[in-house]
Coordinates of C-alpha atoms in Angstrom, one line a residue:
M231 CA 41.9 -25.4 -32.4
T232 CA 41.0 -24.6 -28.8
I233 CA 38.7 -21.8 -27.7
A234 CA 41.8 -20.1 -26.1
Q235 CA 43.6 -20.3 -29.4
A236 CA 40.7 -19.1 -31.5
F237 CA 40.3 -16.0 -29.2
S238 CA 43.9 -15.4 -28.4
E239 CA 44.7 -11.8 -27.6
S240 CA 46.8 -9.8 -30.1
A241 CA 48.0 -6.2 -30.1
L242 CA 45.5 -4.0 -31.9
P243 CA 46.5 -0.7 -33.4
L244 CA 45.1 2.5 -31.8
F245 CA 42.2 3.8 -33.8
G246 CA 42.9 1.1 -36.4
T247 CA 40.1 2.4 -38.8
D248 CA 40.6 6.1 -38.2
E249 CA 41.4 7.0 -41.8
A250 CA 38.5 8.3 -43.9
P251 CA 38.2 6.5 -47.3
L252 CA 39.5 8.3 -50.3
P253 CA 36.9 10.2 -52.3
P254 CA 35.3 8.1 -55.1
Q255 CA 37.2 9.8 -57.9
Q256 CA 40.5 8.6 -56.3
T257 CA 39.7 5.0 -55.6
H258 CA 41.0 3.8 -58.9
S259 CA 44.4 5.4 -58.6
V260 CA 47.3 4.4 -56.4
A261 CA 47.4 6.6 -53.3
P262 CA 50.8 8.1 -52.5
M263 CA 52.6 6.4 -49.6
Q264 CA 52.3 8.3 -46.3
P265 CA 55.7 9.6 -45.3
S266 CA 56.8 7.7 -42.2
Y267 CA 57.3 10.9 -40.2
L268 CA 53.6 11.8 -40.7
K269 CA 52.5 8.4 -39.5
D270 CA 54.8 8.5 -36.5
H271 CA 53.5 12.0 -35.7
R272 CA 49.9 10.9 -35.7
Q273 CA 50.7 7.9 -33.6
R274 CA 52.7 9.9 -31.1
L275 CA 50.0 12.5 -30.8
R276 CA 47.2 10.0 -30.3
E277 CA 49.2 8.1 -27.6
R278 CA 50.0 11.4 -25.8
F279 CA 46.4 12.3 -25.8
L280 CA 45.3 9.0 -24.5
Q281 CA 48.0 8.6 -21.8
A282 CA 48.3 12.2 -20.6
G283 CA 44.8 13.5 -21.3
P284 CA 43.3 16.5 -23.2
K285 CA 45.3 19.0 -21.2
S286 CA 48.5 17.6 -22.7
V287 CA 47.7 19.0 -26.2
P288 CA 47.3 22.6 -27.2
D289 CA 44.4 23.8 -29.3
Y290 CA 46.0 23.2 -32.7
E291 CA 47.0 19.6 -31.8
L292 CA 43.5 18.8 -30.6
L293 CA 42.3 20.1 -33.9
E294 CA 44.8 17.9 -35.7
L295 CA 43.3 14.9 -33.9
V296 CA 39.9 15.8 -35.3
L297 CA 41.2 16.4 -38.8
F298 CA 43.0 13.1 -39.0
R299 CA 39.9 11.3 -40.2
A300 CA 38.8 14.0 -42.6
V301 CA 42.2 14.4 -44.3
P302 CA 43.9 10.9 -44.6
R303 CA 47.6 10.5 -45.4
H304 CA 48.4 14.2 -45.4
D305 CA 50.0 16.6 -42.9
V306 CA 47.1 18.4 -41.3
K307 CA 49.2 20.5 -39.0
P308 CA 49.4 23.5 -41.4
L309 CA 45.6 23.4 -41.8
A310 CA 45.0 23.2 -38.1
R311 CA 47.3 26.2 -37.4
K312 CA 45.6 28.1 -40.2
L313 CA 42.1 27.5 -38.7
I314 CA 43.3 28.6 -35.3
E315 CA 44.9 31.6 -36.8
T316 CA 41.7 32.5 -38.7
F317 CA 39.1 31.9 -35.9
G318 CA 41.1 32.3 -32.7
D319 CA 40.8 29.1 -30.8
F320 CA 39.5 25.5 -30.9
N321 CA 36.0 26.5 -29.7
R322 CA 35.6 29.2 -32.3
V323 CA 36.8 26.8 -35.1
I324 CA 34.2 24.2 -34.4
S325 CA 31.5 26.8 -33.9
A326 CA 32.3 28.7 -37.1
P327 CA 29.6 28.7 -39.8
A328 CA 30.2 26.3 -42.6
S329 CA 30.3 29.2 -45.1
R330 CA 33.2 30.8 -43.2
L331 CA 35.0 27.5 -42.8
Q332 CA 34.8 26.9 -46.6
S333 CA 36.7 30.1 -47.2
V334 CA 39.8 28.6 -45.6
P335 CA 42.0 26.9 -48.2
G336 CA 42.1 23.2 -47.6
V337 CA 38.7 23.0 -45.9
G338 CA 36.2 20.8 -47.7
T339 CA 33.0 18.9 -47.0
M340 CA 34.7 16.2 -44.9
V341 CA 36.5 18.7 -42.7
I342 CA 33.3 20.6 -42.1
L343 CA 31.5 17.4 -41.3
E344 CA 34.1 16.3 -38.7
L345 CA 34.0 19.8 -37.0
K346 CA 30.3 19.9 -36.9
I347 CA 30.1 16.4 -35.4
V348 CA 32.4 17.6 -32.6
E349 CA 30.2 20.7 -32.1
A350 CA 27.0 18.7 -32.0
S351 CA 28.5 16.3 -29.5
A352 CA 29.6 19.1 -27.2
Q353 CA 26.2 20.6 -27.2
R354 CA 24.4 17.3 -26.5
L355 CA 26.8 16.5 -23.6
S356 CA 26.2 19.9 -22.0
R357 CA 22.5 19.7 -22.6
A358 CA 22.3 16.3 -21.0
K359 CA 23.5 17.7 -17.7
I360 CA 20.5 19.9 -17.3
L361 CA 17.7 17.7 -18.8
R362 CA 15.1 16.5 -16.4
R363 CA 16.7 18.2 -13.5
P364 CA 15.6 21.4 -11.6
V365 CA 17.7 24.0 -13.4
L366 CA 18.2 26.2 -10.4
T367 CA 20.0 23.4 -8.6
C368 CA 22.5 22.8 -11.4
W369 CA 23.3 26.4 -12.3
D370 CA 26.9 25.8 -13.2
S371 CA 25.9 23.1 -15.7
L372 CA 23.3 25.6 -17.1
L373 CA 26.0 28.2 -17.6
D374 CA 28.3 25.7 -19.3
Y375 CA 25.5 24.7 -21.6
C376 CA 24.8 28.4 -22.5
H377 CA 28.5 29.0 -23.1
T378 CA 28.9 25.9 -25.3
N379 CA 26.0 26.9 -27.5
M380 CA 26.4 30.7 -27.7
A381 CA 29.7 32.1 -26.6
H382 CA 31.4 31.8 -30.0
R383 CA 28.6 32.8 -32.3
E384 CA 29.3 35.6 -34.7
T385 CA 25.9 37.3 -34.5
E386 CA 23.5 37.8 -31.6
H387 CA 21.1 35.1 -30.8
F388 CA 18.2 35.2 -28.3
R389 CA 17.0 32.0 -26.7
V390 CA 14.5 31.2 -23.9
L391 CA 14.6 28.3 -21.5
F392 CA 11.1 27.4 -20.6
L393 CA 10.6 25.7 -17.1
D394 CA 7.7 23.9 -15.4
C395 CA 6.5 24.5 -11.9
K396 CA 9.4 22.5 -10.5
N397 CA 11.9 24.5 -12.6
T398 CA 12.6 21.5 -14.8
L399 CA 13.5 22.3 -18.3
L400 CA 10.5 22.0 -20.7
A401 CA 12.1 23.4 -23.8
D402 CA 15.1 25.4 -25.0
E403 CA 14.2 27.4 -28.0
D404 CA 16.1 29.9 -30.2
Q405 CA 13.7 32.9 -30.5
G406 CA 15.7 34.8 -33.1
H407 CA 19.1 36.0 -34.3
G408 CA 20.3 39.4 -35.6
T409 CA 23.5 41.3 -36.3
V410 CA 26.8 41.5 -34.5
D411 CA 25.2 43.9 -31.9
H412 CA 21.5 43.5 -32.0
V413 CA 18.8 40.9 -32.0
P414 CA 15.0 41.6 -32.3
V415 CA 13.0 40.3 -29.4
Y416 CA 9.2 40.2 -29.2
P417 CA 7.9 39.8 -25.6
R418 CA 4.4 38.9 -26.8
E419 CA 5.6 36.0 -28.9
V420 CA 7.8 34.7 -26.0
V421 CA 5.0 34.7 -23.4
K422 CA 2.6 33.2 -26.0
R423 CA 5.0 30.3 -26.5
A424 CA 5.3 29.9 -22.7
L425 CA 1.6 29.5 -22.4
E426 CA 1.6 26.9 -25.3
L427 CA 4.2 24.9 -23.4
N428 CA 2.3 25.4 -20.0
A429 CA 5.5 26.9 -18.6
S430 CA 5.7 28.5 -15.2
A431 CA 9.0 30.3 -15.5
L432 CA 11.6 31.5 -18.0
I433 CA 15.3 32.1 -18.3
L434 CA 16.3 34.5 -21.0
V435 CA 19.7 34.1 -22.7
H436 CA 21.5 36.1 -25.4
N437 CA 25.1 36.4 -26.5
H438 CA 27.4 39.3 -27.2
P439 CA 29.7 38.4 -30.2
S440 CA 32.1 41.2 -29.0
G441 CA 33.0 39.0 -26.1
D442 CA 32.0 41.6 -23.5
P443 CA 28.8 40.4 -21.6
T444 CA 28.1 43.9 -20.2
P445 CA 24.4 44.6 -21.0
S446 CA 23.6 47.6 -23.2
A447 CA 20.8 50.1 -22.5
A448 CA 18.7 48.3 -25.1
D449 CA 19.3 45.0 -23.2
V450 CA 18.0 46.5 -20.0
A451 CA 15.0 48.0 -21.6
M452 CA 14.1 44.8 -23.4
T453 CA 14.4 42.9 -20.1
E454 CA 12.0 45.3 -18.4
K455 CA 9.5 44.7 -21.2
M456 CA 9.8 41.0 -20.9
V457 CA 9.3 41.1 -17.1
N458 CA 6.2 43.2 -17.5
A459 CA 4.7 40.9 -20.1
A460 CA 5.5 37.8 -18.1
E461 CA 4.1 39.1 -14.8
A462 CA 0.9 40.1 -16.5
L463 CA 0.3 36.4 -17.2
G464 CA 1.7 35.0 -13.9
L465 CA 5.0 33.9 -15.4
T466 CA 8.3 34.2 -13.5
I467 CA 11.6 35.3 -15.1
H468 CA 14.3 33.8 -13.1
D469 CA 17.2 35.5 -14.9
H470 CA 18.5 37.1 -18.1
L471 CA 22.0 35.9 -18.9
V472 CA 24.2 37.7 -21.3
I473 CA 26.9 35.3 -22.6
G474 CA 30.3 36.7 -23.4
R475 CA 33.4 34.8 -24.7
E476 CA 34.9 34.1 -21.3
A477 CA 32.2 35.2 -18.8
E478 CA 28.5 35.9 -18.4
F479 CA 26.4 38.7 -16.9
S480 CA 23.4 37.7 -14.7
F481 CA 20.7 40.3 -14.4
R482 CA 19.5 38.7 -11.2
S483 CA 23.0 38.7 -9.6
A484 CA 23.5 42.3 -10.6
G485 CA 20.2 43.4 -9.0
Y486 CA 18.3 44.1 -12.2
L487 CA 15.6 41.4 -11.4

């Protein structure tokens, strides 16, 4: 046999090992044959996604692609549609807490695992765009990162981006979470943490689960307290961002800072 014969090219199936194995309790039984129309649907959907790109598939079909590995040999379209119906869109599905996902019939451990892998991947990709770079020179990437991490949370979260003297990101830390319309913030703890990290500047970020990023009177008052606490120790607050579902509010752009 020649080298050319040994390594001759042959057509390989798309995502040939994409099906998750059956749960252990099912491995000794004969699995039902997948209906041909389901197999063809999966193949057509994958090919369309690869050839035409992500914009060629709506949210529920993109979710189907994610669910294929978690739910082998079954039609996942009804589950994908139910998840979209329950949570609103693709982003809110993958960002939903595991406890809420479990309340949807048909969602088990493998489905939650696949969704959370996608969520973690999106967060890491967006974070990579701002790591080791001066944050103020990649502001759009920073906004994308904040939206990816916070826009679809169901309760308010408050986080702080700690920057060094060159405005490079030192740390991104969740300082607390609260209810649907309130999160407790402790300026003394924030500036204490800044000193521990030897930070020179801060960017404050919190989300509004309602989707409307307009700051409340409490948001404005808290920001004033944070500015006073930071200035007393020589720290700069570059901005306070309120993240909504589709947009954000910048305290600096609005003239509050």
